[in-house]
Coordinates of C-alpha atoms and ligand atoms in Angstrom, one line a residue:
X1257 CA 32.5 52.7 17.4
X1258 CA 30.4 50.5 19.6
X1259 CA 33.1 48.2 21.1
X1260 CA 34.8 51.0 23.2
X1261 CA 36.2 50.0 26.5
X1262 CA 33.4 51.4 28.7
X1263 CA 30.8 49.8 26.5
X1264 CA 32.2 46.4 27.2
X1265 CA 32.1 47.0 31.0
X1266 CA 28.9 44.9 31.5
X1267 CA 30.5 42.0 29.6
X1268 CA 33.6 42.2 31.7
X1269 CA 31.6 42.2 34.9
X1270 CA 30.1 38.9 34.0
X1271 CA 33.2 37.0 32.6
X1272 CA 36.8 37.0 31.6
X1273 CA 37.1 38.9 28.3
X1274 CA 40.1 39.3 26.0
X1275 CA 39.4 41.9 23.4
X1276 CA 41.6 42.6 20.4
X1277 CA 41.0 45.3 17.7
X1278 CA 42.5 42.8 15.3
X1279 CA 43.4 39.1 15.6
X1280 CA 44.1 36.2 13.3
X1281 CA 41.0 34.3 14.5
X1282 CA 39.0 34.6 17.7
X1283 CA 38.7 30.8 17.7
X1284 CA 42.5 30.2 17.5
X1285 CA 43.0 32.5 20.5
X1286 CA 40.3 30.8 22.4
X1287 CA 41.8 27.3 21.7
X1288 CA 45.1 28.6 23.0
X1289 CA 43.4 30.0 26.1
X1290 CA 41.6 26.7 26.8
X1291 CA 45.1 25.0 26.8
X1292 CA 46.1 27.6 29.5
X1293 CA 43.1 26.8 31.6
X1294 CA 40.5 29.4 30.6
X1295 CA 37.4 29.5 32.8
X1296 CA 34.1 28.4 31.4
X1297 CA 32.2 31.4 30.0
X1298 CA 35.4 33.2 29.0
X1299 CA 35.2 35.1 25.7
X1300 CA 37.7 36.2 23.0
X1301 CA 36.3 39.1 21.1
X1302 CA 37.9 40.8 18.1
X1303 CA 36.8 43.6 15.9
X1304 CA 38.4 42.2 12.8
X1305 CA 40.2 38.9 11.8
X1306 CA 43.0 38.4 9.4
X1307 CA 42.3 34.7 9.1
X1308 CA 38.7 34.3 10.3
X1309 CA 37.5 30.9 9.1
X1310 CA 34.5 28.8 8.7
X1311 CA 34.4 25.0 8.2
X1312 CA 36.9 23.3 5.9
X1313 CA 39.1 26.4 6.0
X1314 CA 36.6 28.6 4.3
X1315 CA 37.0 32.3 4.7
X1316 CA 34.7 34.3 7.0
X1317 CA 34.0 37.8 5.6
X1318 CA 33.8 40.6 8.2
X1319 CA 35.3 44.0 7.6
X1320 CA 36.4 46.0 10.7
X1321 CA 33.5 47.6 12.6
X1322 CA 30.7 45.6 11.0
X1323 CA 30.4 42.3 12.8
X1324 CA 30.3 40.6 16.1
X1325 CA 33.2 38.1 16.0
X1326 CA 33.8 36.1 19.2
X1327 CA 34.6 32.8 20.7
X1328 CA 32.9 31.6 23.8
X1329 CA 34.6 28.9 25.9
X1330 CA 32.8 26.0 27.5
X1331 CA 33.5 22.5 28.7
X1332 CA 31.4 19.5 27.8
X1333 CA 31.6 15.7 28.1
X1334 CA 32.7 14.4 24.7
X1335 CA 29.4 12.8 23.9
X1336 CA 27.6 16.2 24.2
X1337 CA 30.2 18.3 22.3
X1338 CA 28.2 18.2 19.1
X1339 CA 25.5 20.2 20.9
X1340 CA 27.8 23.2 21.1
X1341 CA 26.9 24.1 17.5
X1342 CA 23.2 24.0 18.5
X1343 CA 23.9 26.2 21.5
X1344 CA 25.5 28.9 19.4
X1345 CA 22.8 28.9 16.7
X1346 CA 20.1 28.8 19.3
X1347 CA 21.2 31.9 21.2
X1348 CA 21.6 33.9 18.0
X1349 CA 18.2 32.8 16.7
X1350 CA 16.7 33.8 20.0
X1351 CA 18.4 37.2 19.9
X1352 CA 17.0 37.8 16.4
X1353 CA 13.5 36.9 17.6
X1354 CA 13.8 39.1 20.6
X1355 CA 14.7 42.0 18.3
X1356 CA 11.5 41.4 16.5
X1357 CA 13.0 40.2 13.2
X1358 CA 10.6 38.0 11.2
X1359 CA 11.6 34.9 9.3
X1360 CA 14.4 33.7 11.6
X1361 CA 15.4 30.1 11.3
X1362 CA 18.3 27.7 11.7
X1363 CA 19.7 25.9 8.7
X1364 CA 21.4 22.7 9.5
X1365 CA 24.1 22.4 10.6
X1366 CA 25.4 25.8 11.6
X1367 CA 23.7 28.8 10.0
X1368 CA 21.2 31.2 11.4
X1369 CA 19.1 32.7 8.6
X1370 CA 16.7 35.5 8.1
X1371 CA 14.5 34.4 5.3
X1372 CA 16.9 32.4 3.2
X1373 CA 19.9 34.6 4.0
X1374 CA 22.7 33.8 6.4
X1375 CA 23.1 36.3 9.2
X1376 CA 25.4 34.1 11.4
X1377 CA 27.7 31.2 11.2
X1378 CA 28.8 29.1 14.1
X1379 CA 32.0 27.1 14.3
X1380 CA 33.0 25.1 17.4
X1381 CA 36.6 23.9 17.7
X1382 CA 37.3 21.3 20.3
X1383 CA 40.3 20.6 22.5
X1384 CA 40.4 17.1 24.0
X1385 CA 41.3 17.4 27.7
X1386 CA 41.7 14.5 30.2
X1387 CA 38.2 14.7 31.6
X1388 CA 36.1 16.5 29.0
X1389 CA 36.3 18.6 25.9
X1390 CA 37.2 22.3 25.9
X1391 CA 35.2 24.1 23.2
X1392 CA 36.0 27.4 21.5
X1393 CA 32.5 28.2 20.2
X1394 CA 33.1 30.7 17.4
X1395 CA 30.3 33.0 16.4
X1396 CA 30.3 35.4 13.5
X1397 CA 27.3 37.6 13.4
X1398 CA 26.7 40.2 10.7
X1399 CA 25.6 43.4 12.4
X1400 CA 26.2 46.0 9.6
X1401 CA 28.3 44.2 7.0
X1402 CA 27.6 45.7 3.6
X1403 CA 27.5 42.8 1.1
X1404 CA 26.7 44.9 -1.9
X1405 CA 29.1 44.0 -4.7
X1406 CA 30.5 41.0 -2.9
X1407 CA 29.9 37.4 -3.9
X1408 CA 27.7 37.1 -0.8
X1409 CA 25.2 39.8 -1.8
X1410 CA 22.4 37.4 -2.5
X1411 CA 23.0 34.9 0.3
X1412 CA 24.0 37.0 3.3
X1413 CA 22.2 39.6 5.5
X1414 CA 23.0 41.9 8.4
X1415 CA 20.9 42.5 11.5
X1416 CA 20.7 46.2 11.1
X1417 CA 19.5 45.9 7.5
X1418 CA 16.9 43.4 8.5
X1419 CA 15.8 45.6 11.4
X1420 CA 16.2 49.1 9.9
X1421 CA 17.8 50.6 13.0
X1422 CA 21.3 50.7 14.5
X1423 CA 22.4 48.3 17.1
X1424 CA 25.2 48.3 19.7
X1425 CA 27.6 45.3 19.3
X1426 CA 28.7 45.4 23.0
X1427 CA 25.0 45.1 24.1
X1428 CA 24.4 42.3 21.7
X1429 CA 27.5 40.5 23.0
X1430 CA 26.3 40.9 26.6
X1431 CA 22.9 39.5 25.7
X1432 CA 24.4 36.6 23.8
X1433 CA 26.9 35.6 26.3
X1434 CA 24.4 35.7 29.2
X1435 CA 22.1 33.4 27.1
X1436 CA 25.1 31.1 26.4
X1437 CA 25.7 30.9 30.2
X1438 CA 22.0 30.1 30.7
X1439 CA 21.5 27.6 28.0
X1440 CA 24.7 25.7 28.4
X1441 CA 23.4 24.4 31.7
X1442 CA 20.4 22.9 29.7
X1443 CA 22.5 20.8 27.3
X1444 CA 22.6 17.6 29.4
X1445 CA 18.8 17.4 29.8
X1446 CA 18.1 18.0 26.1
X1447 CA 16.7 21.5 26.5
X1448 CA 19.1 23.1 24.0
X1449 CA 18.5 20.3 21.4
X1450 CA 14.7 20.7 21.6
X1451 CA 14.8 24.5 21.4
X1452 CA 17.3 24.3 18.5
X1453 CA 15.4 21.6 16.7
X1454 CA 12.1 23.5 16.8
X1455 CA 13.8 26.4 14.9
X1456 CA 15.2 24.3 12.0
X1457 CA 13.8 25.7 8.8
X1458 CA 14.5 22.9 6.4
X1459 CA 12.7 20.0 7.9
X1460 CA 10.3 18.3 5.5
X1461 CA 12.0 19.9 2.5
X1462 CA 13.9 18.3 -0.3
X1463 CA 17.5 19.0 0.2
X1464 CA 20.8 17.9 -1.3
X1465 CA 23.8 17.4 0.8
X1466 CA 27.4 16.9 0.0
X1467 CA 28.7 14.4 2.5
X1468 CA 32.3 14.7 1.3
X1469 CA 32.5 12.4 -1.7
X1470 CA 28.9 11.6 -2.2
X1471 CA 26.0 13.9 -3.1
X1472 CA 22.7 12.8 -1.7
X1473 CA 19.2 14.2 -2.3
X1474 CA 16.2 13.5 -0.1
X1475 CA 13.8 14.9 2.4
X1476 CA 15.3 16.3 5.6
X1477 CA 13.3 14.4 8.2
X1478 CA 14.9 15.3 11.5
X1479 CA 18.3 15.9 13.1
X1480 CA 19.4 13.7 16.1
X1481 CA 20.8 15.2 19.3
X1482 CA 24.3 14.0 18.2
X1483 CA 23.9 16.4 15.2
X1484 CA 23.3 13.7 12.5
X1485 CA 20.7 14.4 9.8
X1486 CA 18.1 11.8 9.0
X1487 CA 17.6 12.0 5.2
X1488 CA 14.8 10.1 3.5
X1489 CA 16.0 9.0 0.1
X1490 CA 13.7 8.8 -2.9
X1491 CA 13.5 5.0 -2.5
X1492 CA 12.2 5.4 1.1
X1493 CA 15.4 4.4 2.9
X1494 CA 16.5 6.8 5.7
X1495 CA 20.2 7.6 5.7
X1496 CA 22.0 9.0 8.7
X1497 CA 24.2 11.8 7.4
X1498 CA 26.8 13.1 9.9
X1499 CA 28.4 16.0 8.0
X1500 CA 28.1 18.0 4.9
X1501 CA 26.8 21.0 3.2
X1502 CA 23.1 21.3 2.8
X1503 CA 21.4 23.0 -0.1
X1504 CA 17.6 23.3 0.0
X1505 CA 16.6 22.1 -3.4
X1506 CA 12.9 23.2 -3.3
X1507 CA 10.0 23.5 -0.9
X1508 CA 8.7 19.9 -0.2
Ligands
LIG2843 C1 30.6 29.2 9.2 O1 31.3 28.4 8.4 O2 29.5 29.6 9.0 C2 31.3 29.5 10.5 C3 31.8 30.9 10.6 C4 32.4 31.2 12.0 C5 33.0 32.5 12.1 C6 33.5 32.8 13.5 S1 34.0 34.4 13.7 C7 34.7 34.1 15.2 C8 35.3 32.7 15.1 N1 36.7 32.8 14.7 C9 36.9 32.2 13.5 O3 38.0 32.2 12.8 N2 35.7 31.7 13.0 C10 34.7 31.9 14.0 P1 30.8 27.8 7.0 O4 29.5 27.0 7.3 O5 31.9 27.0 6.5 O6 30.4 29.0 6.1 C11 31.4 29.7 5.4 C12 30.8 30.2 4.2 O7 29.8 31.2 4.5 C13 31.8 30.9 3.3 O8 32.4 30.0 2.4 C14 30.9 31.9 2.5 O9 30.2 31.3 1.5 C15 29.9 32.3 3.6 N3 30.2 33.5 4.3 C16 31.4 34.0 4.6 N4 31.3 35.1 5.3 C17 30.0 35.3 5.5 C18 29.2 36.3 6.2 N5 29.8 37.3 6.9 N6 27.9 36.2 6.2 C19 27.3 35.2 5.6 N7 27.9 34.2 4.9 C20 29.3 34.3 4.9

């Protein structure tokens, strides 16, 4: 077990940490903590979740003892809140690179991939406060999830399988949260956006995207700092797409 109390000591030295062996959802607990006045940088960590979720209420699969499931609390002006997704994906991509894993990239809008497989999903949930937004930045990182025989076996991957050696989740959490502290200061000057954008792995490719009602296909040209995708349609027109699920159709 790599989330034992003493292993989390370095994390606790740097921030307020609430750790649960089991919770409904780390994000839900962090949202409640924001309403109680949580300090920036505070973290809710859980070994397993009974209602861990992704976007649109999708289930997040993470058996006990296999994943890093946490929610990092930060406060941003409303106009920068969209960059919290970028912040989360950036620190995980950086971690993978530092570990020496090849083929790391970010798939718009919120996945970190190794090759074409998802190793991490990011889900920010915002609370509107009088002066700014409180954000519970949920991160689900597969450390040693065994996907064999699950519906995710061809689309998901775990860090230890990519790396071929064991990792310690408490150490990974310490690294990630320190990088979150560091990079969140660089959101206002565009540093996070630039570092995130340079890691996008689907730019220039033909993608199809479900915008919630409409299915569009085109070339993913760029993503703006407000998180909107610029999609060049077959007729040449560029459409600004603000949300949706992106499928890479083929290499462009
Ligand atoms: C996400 O949603 O990728 C965001 C996941 C965020 C999870 C964290 S854990 C801590 C915090 N507390 C929470 O309750 N949530 C956050 P989305 O883009 O909607 O992707 C969900 C889809 O990814 C599912 O429908 C599956 O297809 C796939 N999926 C589920 N579990 C996966 C896993 N462990 N690895 C890779 N893919 C997975």
